[in-house]
CSV table of C-alpha atoms and ligand atoms in Angstrom, one decimal:
chain,number,residue,atom,x,y,z
A,100,MET,CA,-5.7,-5.5,-27.9
A,101,ALA,CA,-5.9,-2.3,-29.9
A,102,ALA,CA,-4.8,-0.2,-32.5
A,103,ILE,CA,-3.9,3.7,-31.3
A,104,ILE,CA,-4.4,6.3,-33.4
A,105,LEU,CA,-3.4,10.0,-33.0
A,106,ASN,CA,-4.9,12.7,-35.1
A,107,ASN,CA,-3.4,16.0,-35.7
A,108,ILE,CA,-2.6,16.1,-31.9
A,109,ASN,CA,-0.9,19.2,-29.6
A,110,LYS,CA,-0.1,20.0,-26.7
A,111,VAL,CA,0.2,23.5,-25.2
A,112,TYR,CA,1.2,24.0,-21.4
A,113,GLY,CA,-0.2,26.9,-20.0
A,114,ASP,CA,-0.7,29.7,-22.3
A,115,SER,CA,1.8,29.5,-24.1
A,116,PHE,CA,4.1,26.5,-24.5
A,117,HIS,CA,3.5,24.0,-27.6
A,118,ALA,CA,5.2,21.1,-26.4
A,119,ILE,CA,3.8,18.8,-28.9
A,120,HIS,CA,2.9,19.7,-32.5
A,121,ASP,CA,0.2,18.3,-34.9
A,122,LEU,CA,1.4,15.0,-34.0
A,123,SER,CA,-0.4,12.2,-36.3
A,124,PHE,CA,0.4,8.1,-36.8
A,125,ASP,CA,-1.3,5.0,-36.2
A,126,ILE,CA,0.1,2.3,-34.3
A,127,LYS,CA,-1.0,-1.1,-35.5
A,128,ASP,CA,-2.6,-3.8,-33.2
A,129,GLY,CA,0.0,-5.9,-31.7
A,130,GLU,CA,3.1,-3.2,-32.9
A,131,PHE,CA,6.0,-2.7,-30.5
A,132,MET,CA,6.4,1.5,-31.3
A,133,VAL,CA,9.3,3.6,-30.1
A,134,PHE,CA,9.1,7.3,-29.4
A,135,VAL,CA,12.4,8.5,-29.6
A,136,GLY,CA,14.3,11.7,-29.2
A,137,PRO,CA,16.3,14.2,-27.5
A,138,SER,CA,15.4,15.3,-23.6
A,139,GLY,CA,13.0,18.0,-24.2
A,140,CYS,CA,11.6,16.6,-27.3
A,141,GLY,CA,8.4,15.9,-26.1
A,142,LYS,CA,8.2,12.3,-26.2
A,143,SER,CA,7.0,11.4,-22.4
A,144,THR,CA,4.3,14.3,-23.1
A,145,ALA,CA,3.2,12.6,-26.1
A,146,LEU,CA,3.0,9.4,-24.3
A,147,ARG,CA,1.3,10.7,-21.2
A,148,MET,CA,-1.5,12.0,-23.1
A,149,VAL,CA,-1.9,8.7,-24.8
A,150,ALA,CA,-2.3,7.6,-20.8
A,151,GLY,CA,-4.5,10.4,-20.1
A,152,LEU,CA,-2.6,11.6,-17.6
A,153,GLU,CA,-1.9,15.3,-19.5
A,154,SER,CA,-4.7,16.5,-21.2
A,155,ILE,CA,-4.6,17.1,-24.8
A,156,THR,CA,-5.1,20.8,-26.2
A,157,SER,CA,-6.6,19.5,-29.9
A,158,GLY,CA,-6.7,16.8,-32.1
A,159,GLU,CA,-8.0,12.8,-31.7
A,160,LEU,CA,-6.9,10.1,-29.9
A,161,ILE,CA,-8.5,6.8,-30.6
A,162,ILE,CA,-7.7,3.7,-29.0
A,163,GLY,CA,-9.6,0.2,-30.0
A,164,GLY,CA,-11.5,2.4,-32.3
A,165,ARG,CA,-12.8,4.5,-29.5
A,166,VAL,CA,-12.5,8.7,-29.1
A,167,VAL,CA,-10.8,8.5,-26.1
A,168,ASN,CA,-9.2,12.4,-25.3
A,169,LYS,CA,-11.9,12.9,-22.3
A,170,VAL,CA,-11.9,8.9,-21.2
A,171,ASP,CA,-10.1,8.7,-17.4
A,172,PRO,CA,-6.9,6.9,-17.4
A,173,LYS,CA,-8.3,3.9,-15.4
A,174,ASP,CA,-11.0,3.4,-17.9
A,175,ARG,CA,-8.5,3.4,-21.5
A,176,ASP,CA,-7.6,-0.1,-20.7
A,177,ILE,CA,-3.6,0.6,-20.7
A,178,ALA,CA,-1.2,-0.3,-18.3
A,179,MET,CA,1.8,2.1,-17.6
A,180,VAL,CA,5.6,1.1,-16.9
A,181,PHE,CA,7.5,3.7,-15.5
A,182,GLN,CA,11.2,4.5,-15.3
A,183,SER,CA,11.1,4.4,-11.1
A,184,TYR,CA,9.5,0.9,-10.4
A,185,ALA,CA,7.1,2.2,-7.9
A,186,LEU,CA,6.7,-0.6,-6.0
A,187,TYR,CA,5.5,-1.3,-2.4
A,188,PRO,CA,8.4,-2.1,-0.5
A,189,HIS,CA,6.3,-3.3,2.5
A,190,LYS,CA,4.6,-5.8,0.1
A,191,THR,CA,5.6,-8.9,-1.6
A,192,VAL,CA,6.5,-9.7,-5.3
A,193,ARG,CA,3.4,-11.6,-5.2
A,194,GLU,CA,1.3,-9.1,-3.6
A,195,ASN,CA,3.0,-6.5,-5.7
A,196,ILE,CA,1.9,-7.6,-9.0
A,197,ALA,CA,-1.1,-8.7,-7.7
A,198,PHE,CA,-2.4,-5.6,-6.6
A,199,PRO,CA,-3.8,-3.7,-9.3
A,200,LEU,CA,-6.3,-7.0,-9.8
A,201,GLN,CA,-7.3,-6.9,-6.1
A,202,MET,CA,-8.1,-2.9,-6.7
A,203,ALA,CA,-10.4,-4.1,-9.5
A,204,LYS,CA,-11.7,-6.8,-7.1
A,205,MET,CA,-11.2,-9.7,-9.3
A,206,ASP,CA,-11.6,-12.9,-7.7
A,207,LYS,CA,-9.2,-14.3,-5.8
A,208,ALA,CA,-8.1,-17.8,-7.5
A,209,GLU,CA,-8.1,-15.7,-11.1
A,210,ILE,CA,-5.6,-13.5,-9.4
A,211,ASN,CA,-3.5,-16.3,-8.1
A,212,LYS,CA,-3.4,-17.5,-11.7
A,213,ARG,CA,-2.8,-14.5,-13.5
A,214,VAL,CA,0.2,-13.9,-11.0
A,215,GLU,CA,1.6,-17.2,-11.3
A,216,ASP,CA,1.4,-16.7,-15.3
A,217,ALA,CA,2.9,-13.6,-15.0
A,218,ALA,CA,6.0,-14.9,-12.7
A,219,ALA,CA,6.3,-17.6,-15.3
A,220,ILE,CA,6.7,-15.5,-18.3
A,221,LEU,CA,9.0,-13.1,-16.6
A,222,GLU,CA,11.4,-16.1,-14.5
A,223,LEU,CA,9.9,-14.4,-11.2
A,224,THR,CA,8.2,-18.0,-9.8
A,225,SER,CA,11.0,-18.5,-7.0
A,226,ASN,CA,11.1,-14.7,-5.8
A,227,LEU,CA,7.4,-14.5,-5.6
A,228,ASP,CA,7.4,-14.3,-1.6
A,229,ARG,CA,10.6,-11.9,-1.6
A,230,LYS,CA,10.4,-8.1,-1.1
A,231,PRO,CA,11.3,-5.8,-3.5
A,232,GLY,CA,14.4,-4.5,-1.5
A,233,ASN,CA,15.6,-7.8,-1.7
A,234,LEU,CA,15.8,-8.4,-5.6
A,235,SER,CA,18.0,-7.0,-7.9
A,236,GLY,CA,17.3,-4.1,-10.3
A,237,GLY,CA,16.8,-6.1,-13.1
A,238,GLN,CA,14.5,-8.2,-11.0
A,239,ARG,CA,12.5,-5.0,-9.7
A,240,GLN,CA,11.7,-4.2,-13.3
A,241,ARG,CA,10.3,-7.0,-14.0
A,242,VAL,CA,8.0,-7.0,-11.3
A,243,ALA,CA,7.2,-4.0,-12.5
A,244,MET,CA,6.5,-5.3,-15.8
A,245,GLY,CA,4.2,-8.3,-13.9
A,246,ARG,CA,2.0,-5.8,-12.4
A,247,ALA,CA,1.1,-4.8,-16.0
A,248,ILE,CA,1.2,-7.9,-17.4
A,249,VAL,CA,-1.8,-9.1,-15.1
A,250,ARG,CA,-3.9,-6.7,-16.1
A,251,LYS,CA,-4.2,-8.0,-19.9
A,252,PRO,CA,-4.3,-4.5,-20.9
A,253,SER,CA,-5.2,-3.5,-24.7
A,254,ALA,CA,-1.7,-1.6,-24.7
A,255,PHE,CA,1.5,-1.3,-22.9
A,256,LEU,CA,2.7,2.6,-22.4
A,257,MET,CA,6.4,2.4,-21.3
A,258,ASP,CA,8.4,5.6,-20.0
A,259,GLU,CA,11.9,5.1,-20.0
A,260,PRO,CA,11.7,2.1,-18.1
A,261,LEU,CA,15.3,0.7,-18.1
A,262,SER,CA,17.2,4.0,-17.3
A,263,ASN,CA,17.9,3.0,-13.7
A,264,LEU,CA,19.6,-0.3,-14.8
A,265,ASP,CA,23.4,-0.6,-15.8
A,266,ALA,CA,24.8,-1.0,-19.2
A,267,LYS,CA,25.1,-4.5,-19.3
A,268,LEU,CA,21.2,-5.1,-17.7
A,269,ARG,CA,19.6,-2.8,-20.0
A,270,VAL,CA,21.1,-4.5,-23.0
A,271,GLN,CA,19.3,-7.8,-21.3
A,272,MET,CA,16.1,-6.4,-19.9
A,273,ARG,CA,15.9,-4.5,-23.6
A,274,ALA,CA,15.8,-8.6,-25.1
A,275,GLU,CA,13.7,-9.3,-22.7
A,276,ILE,CA,10.5,-6.7,-23.0
A,277,ALA,CA,10.8,-7.3,-26.8
A,278,GLY,CA,10.6,-10.5,-26.1
A,279,ILE,CA,8.0,-10.5,-24.1
A,280,GLN,CA,6.1,-8.1,-25.8
A,281,ARG,CA,6.1,-10.0,-28.9
A,282,ARG,CA,4.9,-13.0,-27.1
A,283,LEU,CA,1.9,-11.6,-25.6
A,284,GLY,CA,1.1,-9.2,-28.9
A,285,VAL,CA,-0.2,-6.3,-27.2
A,286,THR,CA,-0.1,-2.8,-28.8
A,287,THR,CA,3.1,-1.2,-27.0
A,288,ILE,CA,4.6,2.4,-27.1
A,289,TYR,CA,7.8,2.6,-25.5
A,290,VAL,CA,10.1,6.1,-25.0
A,291,THR,CA,13.4,6.2,-24.6
A,292,HIS,CA,16.2,8.8,-25.3
A,293,ASP,CA,18.6,6.0,-26.4
A,294,GLN,CA,18.5,5.4,-30.5
A,295,VAL,CA,20.3,1.9,-29.9
A,296,GLU,CA,17.6,0.9,-27.8
A,297,ALA,CA,14.7,2.5,-30.4
A,298,MET,CA,16.5,0.5,-33.0
A,299,THR,CA,17.1,-2.9,-31.4
A,300,MET,CA,13.4,-3.2,-29.9
A,301,GLY,CA,11.0,-1.0,-32.0
A,302,ASP,CA,9.0,-2.4,-35.1
A,303,ARG,CA,8.7,1.2,-35.8
A,304,VAL,CA,10.4,4.1,-34.3
A,305,ALA,CA,8.8,7.9,-33.9
A,306,VAL,CA,11.7,10.2,-34.2
A,307,MET,CA,10.8,13.7,-32.2
A,308,LYS,CA,13.0,16.8,-32.2
A,309,ALA,CA,11.5,19.9,-30.3
A,310,GLY,CA,7.7,18.4,-30.4
A,311,VAL,CA,7.6,17.6,-34.3
A,312,LEU,CA,7.5,14.2,-35.5
A,313,GLN,CA,10.7,13.8,-37.7
A,314,GLN,CA,10.0,10.7,-39.3
A,315,VAL,CA,8.4,6.9,-38.5
A,316,ASP,CA,9.6,4.2,-39.9
A,317,THR,CA,10.9,0.4,-39.6
A,318,PRO,CA,14.3,0.8,-37.9
A,319,GLN,CA,16.4,-0.4,-41.1
A,320,SER,CA,14.5,2.1,-42.9
A,321,LEU,CA,15.4,5.3,-40.8
A,322,TYR,CA,18.9,3.9,-41.1
A,323,ASN,CA,19.0,3.7,-45.0
A,324,ARG,CA,16.6,6.3,-45.6
A,325,PRO,CA,16.4,8.9,-43.6
A,326,ASP,CA,14.1,11.8,-44.6
A,327,ASN,CA,16.6,14.5,-42.7
A,328,VAL,CA,19.7,15.6,-41.5
A,329,PHE,CA,18.1,15.6,-38.1
A,330,VAL,CA,17.3,11.8,-38.4
A,331,ALA,CA,20.2,10.7,-40.5
A,332,ALA,CA,22.7,12.3,-37.5
A,333,PHE,CA,20.2,10.9,-34.7
A,334,ILE,CA,20.1,7.4,-35.9
A,335,GLY,CA,23.1,5.1,-35.9
A,336,SER,CA,26.5,5.5,-33.6
A,337,PRO,CA,28.9,7.3,-33.9
A,338,SER,CA,26.8,9.6,-35.8
A,339,MET,CA,26.6,10.2,-39.5
A,340,ASN,CA,29.4,12.9,-40.5
A,341,LEU,CA,28.1,15.9,-42.2
A,342,TYR,CA,29.8,18.4,-44.4
A,343,GLU,CA,28.9,21.6,-46.6
A,344,ALA,CA,30.0,20.1,-50.0
A,345,VAL,CA,29.6,20.9,-53.8
A,346,LEU,CA,28.0,18.3,-56.5
A,347,ASP,CA,29.0,18.8,-60.0
A,348,GLY,CA,28.1,16.0,-62.4
A,349,GLN,CA,29.4,13.0,-61.1
A,350,THR,CA,32.0,14.2,-58.8
A,351,VAL,CA,31.4,15.7,-54.7
A,352,THR,CA,33.9,18.0,-53.6
A,353,LEU,CA,34.6,17.9,-49.8
A,354,GLY,CA,36.8,20.8,-48.6
A,355,SER,CA,40.2,19.6,-51.0
A,356,ASN,CA,38.9,16.1,-51.6
A,357,ARG,CA,36.8,14.9,-54.4
A,358,ILE,CA,34.9,12.0,-54.8
A,359,ASP,CA,33.7,10.3,-58.1
A,360,LEU,CA,30.3,8.9,-57.4
A,361,PRO,CA,29.3,5.3,-58.6
A,362,GLU,CA,26.1,5.6,-61.6
A,363,VAL,CA,24.2,3.5,-59.1
A,364,LEU,CA,24.2,6.2,-56.7
A,365,PHE,CA,22.4,8.1,-59.4
A,366,GLU,CA,19.6,5.5,-59.7
A,367,ASN,CA,19.3,5.5,-56.4
A,368,ARG,CA,18.5,9.3,-56.2
A,369,PRO,CA,17.8,10.5,-59.8
A,370,SER,CA,16.9,14.3,-58.3
A,371,LEU,CA,21.2,14.4,-58.1
A,372,ARG,CA,21.5,13.8,-62.0
A,373,GLY,CA,23.0,16.6,-64.2
A,374,SER,CA,23.9,19.0,-60.6
A,375,SER,CA,26.2,21.6,-61.6
A,376,HIS,CA,28.2,23.7,-58.9
A,377,ARG,CA,24.9,22.7,-56.8
A,378,PRO,CA,25.7,23.3,-53.0
A,379,VAL,CA,24.5,20.1,-51.0
A,380,ILE,CA,25.1,18.8,-47.1
A,381,VAL,CA,26.8,15.3,-47.7
A,382,GLY,CA,26.5,12.7,-45.3
A,383,ILE,CA,28.9,9.4,-44.6
A,384,ARG,CA,28.4,7.1,-41.9
A,385,PRO,CA,31.4,5.8,-39.7
A,386,GLU,CA,31.0,2.3,-40.9
A,387,HIS,CA,31.2,3.4,-44.6
A,388,MET,CA,35.0,4.7,-44.2
A,389,ASP,CA,37.9,2.9,-43.6
A,390,ASP,CA,41.5,2.5,-44.4
A,391,ALA,CA,42.2,2.6,-47.8
A,392,THR,CA,45.7,0.8,-47.6
A,393,VAL,CA,44.1,-2.3,-46.2
A,394,ARG,CA,40.5,-2.0,-47.8
A,395,PRO,CA,41.4,-0.3,-51.5
A,396,SER,CA,38.0,1.5,-52.9
A,397,SER,CA,37.9,3.3,-56.1
A,398,ALA,CA,36.6,6.5,-54.1
A,399,GLU,CA,39.3,8.1,-51.8
A,400,ILE,CA,39.9,11.1,-49.6
A,401,SER,CA,42.8,12.1,-47.7
A,402,ALA,CA,42.6,13.6,-44.0
A,403,PRO,CA,44.6,14.0,-41.2
A,404,VAL,CA,44.2,11.7,-38.4
A,405,THR,CA,43.7,13.6,-34.8
A,406,LEU,CA,42.6,10.4,-32.8
A,407,VAL,CA,42.6,6.6,-32.9
A,408,GLU,CA,40.6,4.7,-30.4
A,409,ALA,CA,41.4,1.1,-30.6
A,410,LEU,CA,38.3,-0.9,-29.4
A,411,GLY,CA,39.8,-4.2,-30.4
A,412,ALA,CA,37.1,-5.7,-33.1
A,413,GLU,CA,37.3,-2.1,-34.6
A,414,SER,CA,39.3,1.3,-34.4
A,415,MET,CA,37.6,4.7,-34.1
A,416,VAL,CA,39.6,6.8,-35.8
A,417,HIS,CA,38.9,11.0,-35.8
A,418,LEU,CA,39.8,12.8,-38.7
A,419,SER,CA,40.1,16.3,-39.6
A,420,ILE,CA,38.3,17.2,-42.8
A,421,ASP,CA,38.6,20.3,-44.3
A,422,ALA,CA,35.1,21.4,-45.5
A,423,PRO,CA,32.3,23.3,-43.3
A,424,TRP,CA,30.8,20.9,-40.7
A,425,VAL,CA,27.1,20.8,-40.5
A,426,ASP,CA,25.4,21.1,-36.7
A,427,ALA,CA,22.2,18.3,-37.1
A,428,GLY,CA,20.7,20.0,-34.2
A,429,ASP,CA,20.8,17.4,-31.5
A,430,PRO,CA,22.3,18.3,-28.8
A,431,ASP,CA,22.5,15.3,-27.0
A,432,ALA,CA,24.8,14.4,-29.7
A,433,ILE,CA,26.9,17.1,-28.6
A,434,ALA,CA,27.6,16.2,-25.4
A,435,ASP,CA,28.3,12.5,-26.1
A,436,ILE,CA,30.7,12.8,-28.8
A,437,GLY,CA,32.7,16.3,-27.5
A,438,ASP,CA,35.0,17.0,-30.3
A,439,GLN,CA,32.2,17.5,-32.9
A,440,LYS,CA,34.1,19.0,-35.6
A,441,SER,CA,36.4,15.7,-36.3
A,442,ALA,CA,34.3,13.5,-38.6
A,443,VAL,CA,34.6,9.5,-36.9
A,444,ALA,CA,35.3,6.5,-39.2
A,445,ARG,CA,35.1,3.1,-38.3
A,446,PHE,CA,38.2,1.2,-39.4
A,447,SER,CA,39.5,-2.2,-39.5
A,448,PRO,CA,41.6,-3.5,-36.6
A,449,LYS,CA,44.0,-4.0,-39.0
A,450,SER,CA,44.9,-0.5,-40.0
A,451,GLY,CA,47.7,0.8,-38.6
A,452,VAL,CA,47.0,4.7,-38.8
A,453,ARG,CA,48.1,6.8,-36.0
A,454,ALA,CA,47.3,10.4,-34.7
A,455,GLY,CA,49.5,12.6,-36.5
A,456,ASP,CA,49.2,10.5,-40.1
A,457,THR,CA,47.3,11.3,-42.8
A,458,ALA,CA,45.2,8.8,-43.5
A,459,ARG,CA,44.4,7.4,-47.1
A,460,VAL,CA,40.3,6.9,-46.4
A,461,ALA,CA,38.5,4.5,-48.6
A,462,VAL,CA,34.8,5.7,-48.9
A,463,ASP,CA,32.0,3.9,-49.5
A,464,ALA,CA,30.6,6.3,-52.1
A,465,GLU,CA,27.5,4.2,-53.1
A,466,GLU,CA,26.4,4.6,-49.2
A,467,LEU,CA,26.6,8.4,-49.5
A,468,HIS,CA,23.9,10.4,-47.9
A,469,PHE,CA,22.8,14.0,-49.4
A,470,PHE,CA,20.8,16.7,-48.3
A,471,ASP,CA,19.4,19.9,-49.5
A,472,PRO,CA,21.4,22.8,-47.2
A,473,ASP,CA,18.5,24.7,-47.4
A,474,THR,CA,15.6,22.8,-46.7
A,475,ARG,CA,18.0,20.0,-44.9
A,476,THR,CA,15.7,17.0,-46.4
A,477,SER,CA,17.1,14.4,-48.1
A,478,LEU,CA,17.7,14.5,-51.6
A,479,TRP,CA,16.5,11.3,-53.7
B,620,ATP,P1,12.9,14.2,-21.3
B,620,ATP,O1,13.8,13.0,-21.9
B,620,ATP,O2,14.1,14.7,-20.7
B,620,ATP,O3,11.7,13.2,-20.1
B,620,ATP,P2,10.7,14.2,-23.6
B,620,ATP,O4,11.1,14.3,-24.4
B,620,ATP,O5,10.0,13.7,-22.5
B,620,ATP,O6,12.0,14.7,-22.4
B,620,ATP,P3,8.8,15.9,-22.1
B,620,ATP,O7,8.9,15.6,-21.0
B,620,ATP,O8,8.1,15.8,-22.9
B,620,ATP,O9,10.1,15.8,-22.9
B,620,ATP,O10,8.7,17.7,-22.2
B,620,ATP,C1,9.0,18.3,-23.4
B,620,ATP,C2,8.7,20.0,-23.7
B,620,ATP,O11,7.5,20.2,-22.5
B,620,ATP,C3,9.7,20.4,-22.5
B,620,ATP,O12,10.3,21.7,-23.1
B,620,ATP,C4,9.4,20.4,-21.2
B,620,ATP,O13,10.2,21.5,-20.9
B,620,ATP,C5,8.3,20.9,-21.4
B,620,ATP,N1,7.2,20.7,-20.1
B,620,ATP,C6,7.0,19.2,-19.7
B,620,ATP,N2,6.2,19.2,-18.6
B,620,ATP,C7,6.0,20.5,-18.7
B,620,ATP,C8,4.6,21.5,-17.8
B,620,ATP,N3,4.1,20.4,-16.9
B,620,ATP,N4,4.5,22.4,-18.0
B,620,ATP,C9,5.1,23.2,-19.1
B,620,ATP,N5,6.4,22.6,-19.6
B,620,ATP,C10,6.7,21.3,-19.7
């Protein structure tokens, strides 16, 4: 087991493409750290540098107290699990899992013991003599995990290991991988573009954008106290709704709506006190809006309803808010949500609003987020 420390790591591809900028943080011994961010943000590059599959342009990488910048991948005492399982089709599950130990010329009895132990942990015991072609996607991914586990490495590095699985299996496997990691207590770095995967699996999550670390924190802190607009919009689904607004004393003006802010908000964000005609970016999470006729609130706005998606337990209500919408800079979110200019609210299923109505929307004003429009960082 080992702590992993990144000190001002940079990666420049070729002569000019600066893919990673001054990446620094510590991963504690036994910690499950997730790297998350949109496509191209550099999360795989960062992981591959830790693995030794990519050279480090500058900075220092320390694994288990040893600077390993120039150490060969095979001598870093780490095991990688990839998106493609990279299993040998003609070998049995047992032979696939045993392979790295055979390469290390380990004693046969010890290999058998380690393979049996890993198979038991991964519930693969009854499949040990089958070939990968006869296994389900989830079972194949577990064999790939088995190959990593048997080596008893000081760290696991996983690059989108679940992206070839269907949605249901992903949910099941993410719980399994997180459970196994916790049981084994092996320091793990896990790369994904999926914020839900990041939030549910990581002890801490590092959010990256365009090669720059935005914030590293526990999932709950990223949700409650995002450092900037990008993290605020990236974490949470559907995304936080972000609009340009004006703060004046205890009131924020959002287009044609005015919201009175409670005292507790100023206790949490003292820098907002005493503002006069101050331009701000306001963030409202979908879960902090509801139908005011079902759940009355002291803070209320009204907005035309453009679409209602009834999901059973809740309804996603798209609202046309007449304030300038703020682009959070996450290219993936735009593709996901489509009509970005509508705000999305999670209404109770008891709401009877329909497209074309003007909804009275209760806002949980205590939970509003505020950002500086120039720096796009949180105002506290
Ligand atoms: P994805 O989720 O799409 O894999 P990512 O966040 O893992 O994205 P990386 O694969 O680390 O991103 O790539 C980061 C940036 O570096 C991208 O702009 C990519 O095009 C660039 N890049 C990656 N590998 C190379 C390479 N070998 N040569 C030049 N540029 C590269």
